[in-house]
Each structure stands twice: as structure tokens, then as C-alpha cells.
CSV table of C-alpha atoms and ligand atoms in Angstrom, one decimal:
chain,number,residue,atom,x,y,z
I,479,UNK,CA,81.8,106.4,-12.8
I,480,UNK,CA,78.2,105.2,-13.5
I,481,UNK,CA,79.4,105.5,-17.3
I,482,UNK,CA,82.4,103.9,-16.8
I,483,UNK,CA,80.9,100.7,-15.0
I,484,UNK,CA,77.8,100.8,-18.2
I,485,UNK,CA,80.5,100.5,-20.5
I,486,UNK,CA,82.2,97.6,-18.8
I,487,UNK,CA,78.4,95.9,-18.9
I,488,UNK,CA,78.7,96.6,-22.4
I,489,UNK,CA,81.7,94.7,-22.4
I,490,UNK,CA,84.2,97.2,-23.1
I,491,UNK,CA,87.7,96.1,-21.9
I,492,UNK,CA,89.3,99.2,-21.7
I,493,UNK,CA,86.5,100.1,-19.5
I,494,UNK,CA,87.1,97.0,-17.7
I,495,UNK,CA,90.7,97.5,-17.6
I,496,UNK,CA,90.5,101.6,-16.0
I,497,UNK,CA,87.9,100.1,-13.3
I,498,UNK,CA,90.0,97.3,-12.3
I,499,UNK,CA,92.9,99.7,-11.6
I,500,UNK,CA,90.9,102.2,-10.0
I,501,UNK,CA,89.2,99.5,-7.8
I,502,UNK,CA,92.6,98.3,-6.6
I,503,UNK,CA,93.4,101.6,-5.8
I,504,UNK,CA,90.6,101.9,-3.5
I,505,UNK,CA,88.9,104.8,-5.5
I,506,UNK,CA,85.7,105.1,-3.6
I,507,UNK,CA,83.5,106.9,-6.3
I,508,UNK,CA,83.7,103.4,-8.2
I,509,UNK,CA,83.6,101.0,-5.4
I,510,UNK,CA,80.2,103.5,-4.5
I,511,UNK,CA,79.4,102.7,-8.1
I,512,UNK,CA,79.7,98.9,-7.8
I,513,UNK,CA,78.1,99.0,-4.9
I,514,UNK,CA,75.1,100.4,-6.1
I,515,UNK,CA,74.9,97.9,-8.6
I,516,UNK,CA,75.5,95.3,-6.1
I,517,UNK,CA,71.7,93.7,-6.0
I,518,UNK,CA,72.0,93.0,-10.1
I,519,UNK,CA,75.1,91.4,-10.3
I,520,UNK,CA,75.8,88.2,-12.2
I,521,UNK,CA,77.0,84.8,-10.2
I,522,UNK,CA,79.6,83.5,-12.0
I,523,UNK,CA,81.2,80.4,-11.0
I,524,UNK,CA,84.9,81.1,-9.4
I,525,UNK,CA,87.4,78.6,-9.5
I,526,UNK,CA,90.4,79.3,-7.8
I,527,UNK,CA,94.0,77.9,-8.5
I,528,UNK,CA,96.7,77.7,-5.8
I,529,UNK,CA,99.6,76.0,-5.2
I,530,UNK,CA,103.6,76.7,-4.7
I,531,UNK,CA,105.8,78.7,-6.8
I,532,UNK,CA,106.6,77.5,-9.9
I,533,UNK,CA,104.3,74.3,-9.7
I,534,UNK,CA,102.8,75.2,-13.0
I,535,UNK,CA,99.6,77.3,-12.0
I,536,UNK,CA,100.0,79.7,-15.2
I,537,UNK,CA,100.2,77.1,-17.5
I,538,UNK,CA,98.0,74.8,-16.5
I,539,UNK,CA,95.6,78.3,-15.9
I,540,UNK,CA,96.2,79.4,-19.8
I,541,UNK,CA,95.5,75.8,-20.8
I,542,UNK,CA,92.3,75.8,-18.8
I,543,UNK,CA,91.5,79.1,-20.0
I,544,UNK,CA,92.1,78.1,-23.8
I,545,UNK,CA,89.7,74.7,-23.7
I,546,UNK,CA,86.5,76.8,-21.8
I,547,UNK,CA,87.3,79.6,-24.5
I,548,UNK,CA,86.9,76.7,-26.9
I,549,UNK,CA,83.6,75.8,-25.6
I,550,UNK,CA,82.4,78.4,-26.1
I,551,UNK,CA,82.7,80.5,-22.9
I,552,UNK,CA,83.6,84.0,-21.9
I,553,UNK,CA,86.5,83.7,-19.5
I,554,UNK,CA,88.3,85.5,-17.1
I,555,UNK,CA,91.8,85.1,-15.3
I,556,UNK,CA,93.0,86.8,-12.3
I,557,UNK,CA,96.4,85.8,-11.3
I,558,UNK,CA,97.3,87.0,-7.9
I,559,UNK,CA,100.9,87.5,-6.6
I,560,UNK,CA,100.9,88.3,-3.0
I,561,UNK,CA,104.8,87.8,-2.8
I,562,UNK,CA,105.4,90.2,-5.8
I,563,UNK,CA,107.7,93.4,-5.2
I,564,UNK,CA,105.8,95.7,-7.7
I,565,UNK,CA,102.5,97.1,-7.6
I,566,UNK,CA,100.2,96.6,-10.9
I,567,UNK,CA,103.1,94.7,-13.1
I,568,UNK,CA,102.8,91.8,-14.5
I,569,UNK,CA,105.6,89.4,-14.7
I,570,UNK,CA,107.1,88.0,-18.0
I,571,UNK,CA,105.4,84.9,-18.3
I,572,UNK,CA,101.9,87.0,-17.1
I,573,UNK,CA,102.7,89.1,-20.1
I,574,UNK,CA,102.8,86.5,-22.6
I,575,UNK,CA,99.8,85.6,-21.4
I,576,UNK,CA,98.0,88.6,-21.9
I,577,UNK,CA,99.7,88.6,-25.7
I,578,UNK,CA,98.3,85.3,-26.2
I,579,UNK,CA,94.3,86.8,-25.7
I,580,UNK,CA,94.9,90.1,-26.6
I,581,UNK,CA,92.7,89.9,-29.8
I,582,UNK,CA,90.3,87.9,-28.1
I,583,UNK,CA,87.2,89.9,-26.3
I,584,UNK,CA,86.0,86.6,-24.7
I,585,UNK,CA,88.7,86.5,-22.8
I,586,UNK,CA,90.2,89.0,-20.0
I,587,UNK,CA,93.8,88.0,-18.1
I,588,UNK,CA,94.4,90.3,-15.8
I,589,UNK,CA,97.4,90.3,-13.0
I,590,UNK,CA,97.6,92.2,-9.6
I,591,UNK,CA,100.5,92.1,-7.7
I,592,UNK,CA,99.9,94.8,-5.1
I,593,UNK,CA,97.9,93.6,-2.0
I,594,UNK,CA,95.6,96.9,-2.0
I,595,UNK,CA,96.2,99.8,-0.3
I,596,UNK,CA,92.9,100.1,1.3
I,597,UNK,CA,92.2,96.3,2.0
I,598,UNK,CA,94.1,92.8,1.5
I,599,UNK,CA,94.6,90.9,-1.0
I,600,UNK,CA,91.0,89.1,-0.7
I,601,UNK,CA,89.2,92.3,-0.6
I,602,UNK,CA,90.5,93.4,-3.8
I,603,UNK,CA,90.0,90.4,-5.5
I,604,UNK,CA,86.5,90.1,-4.4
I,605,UNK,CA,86.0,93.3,-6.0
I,606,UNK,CA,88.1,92.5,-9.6
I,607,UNK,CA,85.9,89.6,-9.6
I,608,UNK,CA,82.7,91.6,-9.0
I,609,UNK,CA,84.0,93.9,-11.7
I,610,UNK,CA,84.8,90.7,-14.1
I,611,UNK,CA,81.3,89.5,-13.3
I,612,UNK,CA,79.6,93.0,-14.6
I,613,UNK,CA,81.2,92.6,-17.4
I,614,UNK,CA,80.3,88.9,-18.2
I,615,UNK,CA,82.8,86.5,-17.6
I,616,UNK,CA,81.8,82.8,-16.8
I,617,UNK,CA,83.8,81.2,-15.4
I,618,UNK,CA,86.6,83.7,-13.4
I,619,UNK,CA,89.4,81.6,-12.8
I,620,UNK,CA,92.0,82.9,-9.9
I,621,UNK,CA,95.7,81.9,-9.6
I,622,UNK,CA,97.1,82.6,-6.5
I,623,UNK,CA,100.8,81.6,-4.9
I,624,UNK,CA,99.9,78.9,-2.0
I,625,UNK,CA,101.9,80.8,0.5
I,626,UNK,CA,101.3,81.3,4.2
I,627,UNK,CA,97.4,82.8,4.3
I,628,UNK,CA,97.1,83.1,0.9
I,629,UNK,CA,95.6,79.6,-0.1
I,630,UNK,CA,92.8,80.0,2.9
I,631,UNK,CA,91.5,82.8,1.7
I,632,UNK,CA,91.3,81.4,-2.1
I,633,UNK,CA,89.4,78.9,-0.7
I,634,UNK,CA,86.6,81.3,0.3
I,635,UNK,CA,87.1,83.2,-2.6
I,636,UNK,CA,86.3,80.2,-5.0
I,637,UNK,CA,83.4,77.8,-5.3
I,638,UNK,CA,85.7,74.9,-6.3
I,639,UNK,CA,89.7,75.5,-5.2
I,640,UNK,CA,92.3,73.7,-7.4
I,641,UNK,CA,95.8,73.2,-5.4
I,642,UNK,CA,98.6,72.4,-7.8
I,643,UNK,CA,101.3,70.3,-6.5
I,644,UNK,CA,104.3,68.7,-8.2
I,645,UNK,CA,106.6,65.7,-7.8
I,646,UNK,CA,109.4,67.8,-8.6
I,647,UNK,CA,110.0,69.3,-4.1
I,648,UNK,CA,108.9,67.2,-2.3
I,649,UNK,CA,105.4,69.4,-1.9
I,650,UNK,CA,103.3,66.7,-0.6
I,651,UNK,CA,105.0,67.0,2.7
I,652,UNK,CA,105.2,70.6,2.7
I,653,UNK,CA,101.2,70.6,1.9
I,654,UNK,CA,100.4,68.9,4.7
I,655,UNK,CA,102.6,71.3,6.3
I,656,UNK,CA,100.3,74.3,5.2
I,657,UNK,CA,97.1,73.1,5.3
I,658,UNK,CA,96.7,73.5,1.7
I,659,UNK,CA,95.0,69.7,1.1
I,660,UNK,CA,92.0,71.4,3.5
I,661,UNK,CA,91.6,73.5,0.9
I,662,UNK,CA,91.3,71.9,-1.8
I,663,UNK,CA,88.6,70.4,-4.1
I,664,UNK,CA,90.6,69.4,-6.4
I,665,UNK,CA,94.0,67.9,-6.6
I,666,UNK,CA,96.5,68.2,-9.7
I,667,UNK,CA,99.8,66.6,-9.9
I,668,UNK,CA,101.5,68.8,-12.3
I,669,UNK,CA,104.4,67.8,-14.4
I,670,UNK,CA,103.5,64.4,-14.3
I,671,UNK,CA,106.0,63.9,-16.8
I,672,UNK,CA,108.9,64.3,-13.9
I,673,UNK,CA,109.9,61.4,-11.8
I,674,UNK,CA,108.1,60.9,-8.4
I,675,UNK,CA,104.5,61.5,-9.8
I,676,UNK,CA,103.1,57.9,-9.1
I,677,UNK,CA,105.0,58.7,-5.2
I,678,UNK,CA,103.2,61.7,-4.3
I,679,UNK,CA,100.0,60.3,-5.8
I,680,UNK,CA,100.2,57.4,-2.8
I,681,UNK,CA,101.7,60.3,-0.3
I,682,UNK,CA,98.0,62.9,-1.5
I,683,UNK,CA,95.5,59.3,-1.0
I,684,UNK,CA,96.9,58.7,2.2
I,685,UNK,CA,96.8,62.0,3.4
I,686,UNK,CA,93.4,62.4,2.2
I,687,UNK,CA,92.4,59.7,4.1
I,688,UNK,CA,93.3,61.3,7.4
I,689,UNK,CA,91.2,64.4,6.4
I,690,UNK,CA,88.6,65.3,8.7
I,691,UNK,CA,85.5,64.2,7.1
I,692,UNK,CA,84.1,66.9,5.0
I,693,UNK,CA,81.0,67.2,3.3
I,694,UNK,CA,81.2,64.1,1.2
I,695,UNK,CA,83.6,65.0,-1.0
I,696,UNK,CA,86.9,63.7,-2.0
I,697,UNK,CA,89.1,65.5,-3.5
I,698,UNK,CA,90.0,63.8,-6.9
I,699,UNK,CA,93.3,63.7,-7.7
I,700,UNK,CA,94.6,64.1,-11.5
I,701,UNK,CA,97.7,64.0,-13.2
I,702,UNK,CA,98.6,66.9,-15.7
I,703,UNK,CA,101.3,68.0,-18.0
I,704,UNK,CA,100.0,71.3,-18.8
I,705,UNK,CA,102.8,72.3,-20.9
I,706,UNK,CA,101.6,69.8,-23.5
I,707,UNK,CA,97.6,69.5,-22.7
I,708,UNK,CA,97.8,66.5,-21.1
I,709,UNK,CA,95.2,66.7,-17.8
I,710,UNK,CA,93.4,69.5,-18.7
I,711,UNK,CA,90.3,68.6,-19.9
I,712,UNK,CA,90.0,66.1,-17.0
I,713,UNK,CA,91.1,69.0,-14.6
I,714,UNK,CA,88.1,70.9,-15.9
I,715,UNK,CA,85.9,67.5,-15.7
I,716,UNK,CA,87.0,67.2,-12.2
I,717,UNK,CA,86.1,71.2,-11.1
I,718,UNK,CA,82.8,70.8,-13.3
I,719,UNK,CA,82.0,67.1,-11.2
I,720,UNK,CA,82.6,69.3,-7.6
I,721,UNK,CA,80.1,71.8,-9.0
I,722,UNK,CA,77.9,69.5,-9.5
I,723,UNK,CA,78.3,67.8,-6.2
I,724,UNK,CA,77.8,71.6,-4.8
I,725,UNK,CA,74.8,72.2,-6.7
I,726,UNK,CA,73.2,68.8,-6.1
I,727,UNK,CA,73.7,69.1,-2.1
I,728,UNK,CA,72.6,72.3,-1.9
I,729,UNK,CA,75.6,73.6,-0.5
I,730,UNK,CA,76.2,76.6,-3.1
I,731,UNK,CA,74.3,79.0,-1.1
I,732,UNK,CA,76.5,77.9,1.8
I,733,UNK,CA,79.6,78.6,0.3
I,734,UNK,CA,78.1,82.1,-1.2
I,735,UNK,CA,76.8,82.9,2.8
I,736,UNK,CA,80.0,81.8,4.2
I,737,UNK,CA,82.0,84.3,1.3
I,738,UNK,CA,79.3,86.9,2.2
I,739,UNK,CA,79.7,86.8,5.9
I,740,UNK,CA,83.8,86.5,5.6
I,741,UNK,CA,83.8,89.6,3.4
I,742,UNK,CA,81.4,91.5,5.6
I,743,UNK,CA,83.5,90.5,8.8
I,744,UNK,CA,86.7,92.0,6.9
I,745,UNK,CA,85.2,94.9,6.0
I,746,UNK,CA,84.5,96.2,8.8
I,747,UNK,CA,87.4,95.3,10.7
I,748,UNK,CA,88.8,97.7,7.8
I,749,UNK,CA,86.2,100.1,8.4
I,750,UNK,CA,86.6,100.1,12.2
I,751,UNK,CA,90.4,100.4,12.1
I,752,UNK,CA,90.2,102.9,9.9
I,753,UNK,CA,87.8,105.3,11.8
I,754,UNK,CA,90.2,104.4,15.2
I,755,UNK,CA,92.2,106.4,13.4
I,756,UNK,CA,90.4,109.7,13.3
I,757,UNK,CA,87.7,111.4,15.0
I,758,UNK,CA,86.7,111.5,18.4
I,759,UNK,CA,88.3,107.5,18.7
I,760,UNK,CA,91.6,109.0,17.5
I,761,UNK,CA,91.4,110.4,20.8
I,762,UNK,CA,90.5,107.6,23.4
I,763,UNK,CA,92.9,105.5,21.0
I,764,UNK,CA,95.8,108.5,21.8
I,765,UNK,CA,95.0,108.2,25.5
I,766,UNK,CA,94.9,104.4,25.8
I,767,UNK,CA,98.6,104.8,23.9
I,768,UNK,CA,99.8,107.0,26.7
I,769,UNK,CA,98.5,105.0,29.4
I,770,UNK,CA,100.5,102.6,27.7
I,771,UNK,CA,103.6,104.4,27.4
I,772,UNK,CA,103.8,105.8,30.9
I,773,UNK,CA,103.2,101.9,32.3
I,774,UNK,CA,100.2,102.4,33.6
I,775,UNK,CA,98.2,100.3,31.9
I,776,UNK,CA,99.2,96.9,29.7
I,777,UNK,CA,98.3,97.0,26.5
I,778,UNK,CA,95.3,94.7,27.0
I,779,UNK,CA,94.1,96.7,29.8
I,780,UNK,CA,94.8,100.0,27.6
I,781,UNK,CA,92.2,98.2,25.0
I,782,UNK,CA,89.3,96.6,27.3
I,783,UNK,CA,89.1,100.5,28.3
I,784,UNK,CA,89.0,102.3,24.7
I,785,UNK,CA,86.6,99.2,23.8
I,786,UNK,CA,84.2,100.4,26.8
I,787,UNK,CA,84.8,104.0,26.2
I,788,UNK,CA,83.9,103.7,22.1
I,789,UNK,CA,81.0,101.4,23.4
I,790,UNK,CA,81.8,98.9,21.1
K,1277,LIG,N1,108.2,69.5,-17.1
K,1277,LIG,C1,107.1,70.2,-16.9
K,1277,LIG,N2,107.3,71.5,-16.8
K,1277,LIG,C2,106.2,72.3,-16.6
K,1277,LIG,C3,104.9,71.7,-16.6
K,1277,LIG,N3,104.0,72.7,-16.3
K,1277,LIG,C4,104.7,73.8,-16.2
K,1277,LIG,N4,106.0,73.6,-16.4
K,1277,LIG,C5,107.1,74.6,-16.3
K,1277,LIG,O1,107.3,75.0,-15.0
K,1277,LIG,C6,107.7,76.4,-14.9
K,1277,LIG,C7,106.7,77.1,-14.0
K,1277,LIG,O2,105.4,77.2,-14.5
K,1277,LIG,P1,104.4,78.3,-14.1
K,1277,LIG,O3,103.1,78.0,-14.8
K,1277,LIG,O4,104.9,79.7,-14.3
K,1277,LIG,O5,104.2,78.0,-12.6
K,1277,LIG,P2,103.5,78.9,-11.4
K,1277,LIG,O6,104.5,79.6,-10.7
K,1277,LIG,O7,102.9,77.8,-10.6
K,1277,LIG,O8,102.5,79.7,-12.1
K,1277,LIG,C8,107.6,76.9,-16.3
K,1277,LIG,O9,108.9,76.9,-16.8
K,1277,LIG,C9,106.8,75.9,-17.1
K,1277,LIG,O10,107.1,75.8,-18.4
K,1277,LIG,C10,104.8,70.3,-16.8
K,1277,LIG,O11,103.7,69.7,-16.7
K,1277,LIG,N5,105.9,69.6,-16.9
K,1278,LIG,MG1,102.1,81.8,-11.9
């Protein structure tokens, strides 16, 4: 494993390619690997791109990917499908994607559509961007469908969080709906080119104004047509601009503790559920189950005893 992760260092991407599959797997002689590499790992910047289906995320991502390629930077796409039925394909669009780069080494598109079978979806893309990172990609841009969780915990994952929204279904009011405009840093209206753009603009200021009051930053909102360019160099201004603001406030550390702490917290919710599972918990845990069963005890009661019993 120690060779395989040197050779990703060294940039190799079918290196890259085996670690990222055995990492979402769960293989622990690589995650022990990473691990153990964990001090002297690069910091690249992670922007993270959500939004609904079909709202244009992959295009404006490829477009995004193509002007940083063009200046001159080594770049990395994760798109994440949480809603996807099969584990480790790639759908059609996702393909031609890959086709576009495949003879470029500066740049690595990668998809995972399986949540992970030892972990969420966050946790295995924390560690496929850890991965990326070895290898040395600057920026690692991640796509992910702004569904349900999903666009909360691309926030954390990201230093600066692009939400995609069109004028084409009405998604301002179903943003507000999600809570996706609290995640964002930046705001693109997509598909500018379709009637209702100038609409939703007003319907995104005027929500904005009702935010909370964050850190002193508002979101900026830009119009895009990624299908022909248009937007995408001021999308990248705009993500570039809330680095900046991050950097200049001092508030890069923050978000990195805040990542650090949520990932921590995770895995060891992981780690304790797990090792409920077997041992000498598996058990206390099969005797708070019959207690349970035979109505002894409610279920609350059942775990206030196996938390006292475990001493946790
Ligand atoms: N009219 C128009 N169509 C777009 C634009 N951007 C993307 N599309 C189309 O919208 C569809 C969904 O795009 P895709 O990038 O796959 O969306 P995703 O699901 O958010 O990743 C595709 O057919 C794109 O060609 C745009 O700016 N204008
Ligand atoms: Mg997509």
C-alpha cells in the first residue's frame, strides 16, 4: 500500500485511480496508509458545487475545470451522486467527461455514486479528496446533487460552496425550502439564457436579505450559461474573491477546525456503532434488545442502561 500511495505522490493516475476505489471500499491497509501520511499532506483549496438535478452542475463544473486547467493549474473533479442506483459507475454525461481529460495528466475527473460501505457519503469524500490532495491537485472541485443532507455536508466539505440554481423550476422557492442559500458562498443562476432569470435574481437578493447575518459575507450572485462559457470566468472570480475574504479574516483555520472536528465527530460515531456490534457490547447491546422485546424496558430506558453499563 505504502507503494501504491508513493506512486500516486508521483502522480501516477492509475495509482490514483486503484486507491480511490479501494478507499471507497473501506480497504483499511490504505486508509492506515493515508493515515500515516496524514501530518504531510497538502491543503488544497475545495470548492464544492451543489444544487438540484439537472441545474447544470456538470457543465458549468467541466467549464470551470477547463479555464483553471488553462491557467495553468492541476485540477481535480469529484462529482458525487448520492441518489445514484449503481455503485462506482459513472453516468453518460460523467463519461464524456472523463473522455474529454483523458489525455490530460493535469487533470483527474473522478465520479462516485456509492455512498460507502463503511462510512457516508462525506467520509468517503473526505478521503478521495485527501487522496487527490497526495497526488497534487489544486484546486478539487466537488459536484454534489443538492438533495435532502447532501448540500450541508458539501458545505463543510468545501472552503467556498457554489449552489447552482436555475430559472427553469421554480428553485428559488424550493431553495429556501432546503436551506441550500445557508450554504452557499456563492450563487449561480444557470441557464441564464431561459426566461425567468432576471425573476429569480430579485427572489435570491431578497432572500439573502433575510439571511441571518453571517460573517460578512454576501453571497454574490452571477448569471451563467455554461453550455456556451458565458459566467464562468466570473464564477471562478467570485469563488477566488470569497477565498480571499476567508484568508483576509482569518477565518480559513476556522473552517479547516470546524471540517476537522465534524469529521472526527463522524468517525467515531462510525467507530462506536461499529464496535456495539461485537465484543463484550454486543452483549449489553443483545440484552438491552430483550429488555426491549419482552416490554420491560422502552427503548430509551433500554439505552440510558447499556450507555451506563459500557461506561460511555
Ligand atoms: N439552456 C441551457 N441549458 C443548459 C445550461 N447549462 C446546462 N444545460 C443543460 O442542462 C442539462 C443538465 O446539465 P447537467 O450539467 O448535467 O446538470 P447537473 O445535473 O446539475 O449536473 C444538460 O442537457 C445541459 O446541456 C445553460 O446554461 N443553458
Ligand atoms: Mg451532474
Amino acid at each position: 500500500m505504502d507503494d501504491l500511495l508513493r506512486r500516486v505522490q508521483g502522480r501516477d493516475t492509475r495509482a490514483l485511480a486503484r486507491s480511490l476505489s479501494l478507499a471507497e471500499a473501506g480497504d483499511s491497509a490504505l486508509l492506515d496508509a493515508l493515515d500515516a501520511r496524514y501530518a504531510a499532506l497538502p491543503q488544497p483549496s475545495r470548492i464544492g458545487l451543489t444544487g438540484p438535478p439537472g441545474a447544470g452542475k456538470s457543465t458549468l463544473a467541466n467549464a470551470l475545470v477547463r479555464e483553471l486547467r488553462a491557467g495553468g493549474h492541476r485540477v481535480a473533479l469529484v462529482a458525487v451522486d448520492p441518489t445514484s442506483p449503481f455503485s462506482g459507475g459513472a453516468l453518460l454525461g460523467d463519461r464524456l467527461r472523463l473522455f474529454e481529460h483523458a489525455m490530460d495528466d493535469e487533470v483527474f475527473v473522478r465520479s462516485m455514486a456509492s455512498r460507502g460501505q463503511f462510512g457516508g457519503l462525506a467520509a468517503s469524500t473526505e478521503d478521495a479528496c485527501d487522496l487527490l490532495a497526495l497526488a497534487g491537485f489544486d484546486p478539487i472541485l466537488v459536484e454534489t446533487v443538492g438533495v435532502g443532507q447532501s448540500e450541508v455536508d458539501i458545505a463543510r466539505l468545501a472552503d467556498t460552496t457554489v449552489v447552482v440554481l436555475t430559472p427553469a423550476s421554480g428553485d428559488s422557492v424550493q431553495a429556501l425550502k432546503a436551506g441550500i442559500l445557508e450554504a452557499a458562498d456563492v450563487l449561480v443562476i444557470n441557464k441564464a439564457d431561459m426566461e425567468g432569470a432576471q425573476r429569480l435574481k430579485e427572489d435570491l437578493k431578497e432572500a439573502l436579505e433575510l439571511r441571518a447575518p453571517g460573517k460578512g459575507w454576501t453571497p454574490p450572485i452571477v448569471e451563467s450559461v455554461a453550455t456556451a462559457g458565458r459566467g464562468v470566468s466570473e464564477t471562478l472570480e467570485s469563488i477566488r474573491s470569497h477565498r480571499q475574504f476567508l484568508v483576509d479574516n482569518k477565518w480559513m483555520d476556522e473552517v479547516r477546525r470546524t471540517r476537522l472536528e465534524q469529521r472526527l465527530f463522524e468517525l467515531a460515531q462510525q467507530g462506536l456503532a461499529r464496535s456495539l456490534k461485537s465484543g463484550a457490547a454486543a452483549a449489553v447491546l443483545a440484552r438491552a434488545r430483550q429488555s426491549v422485546q419482552a416490554g420491560t424496558k422502552s427503548p430509551r430506558q433500554a439505552v440510558k442502561g447499556l450507555i451506563m453499563e459500557l461506561g460511555l
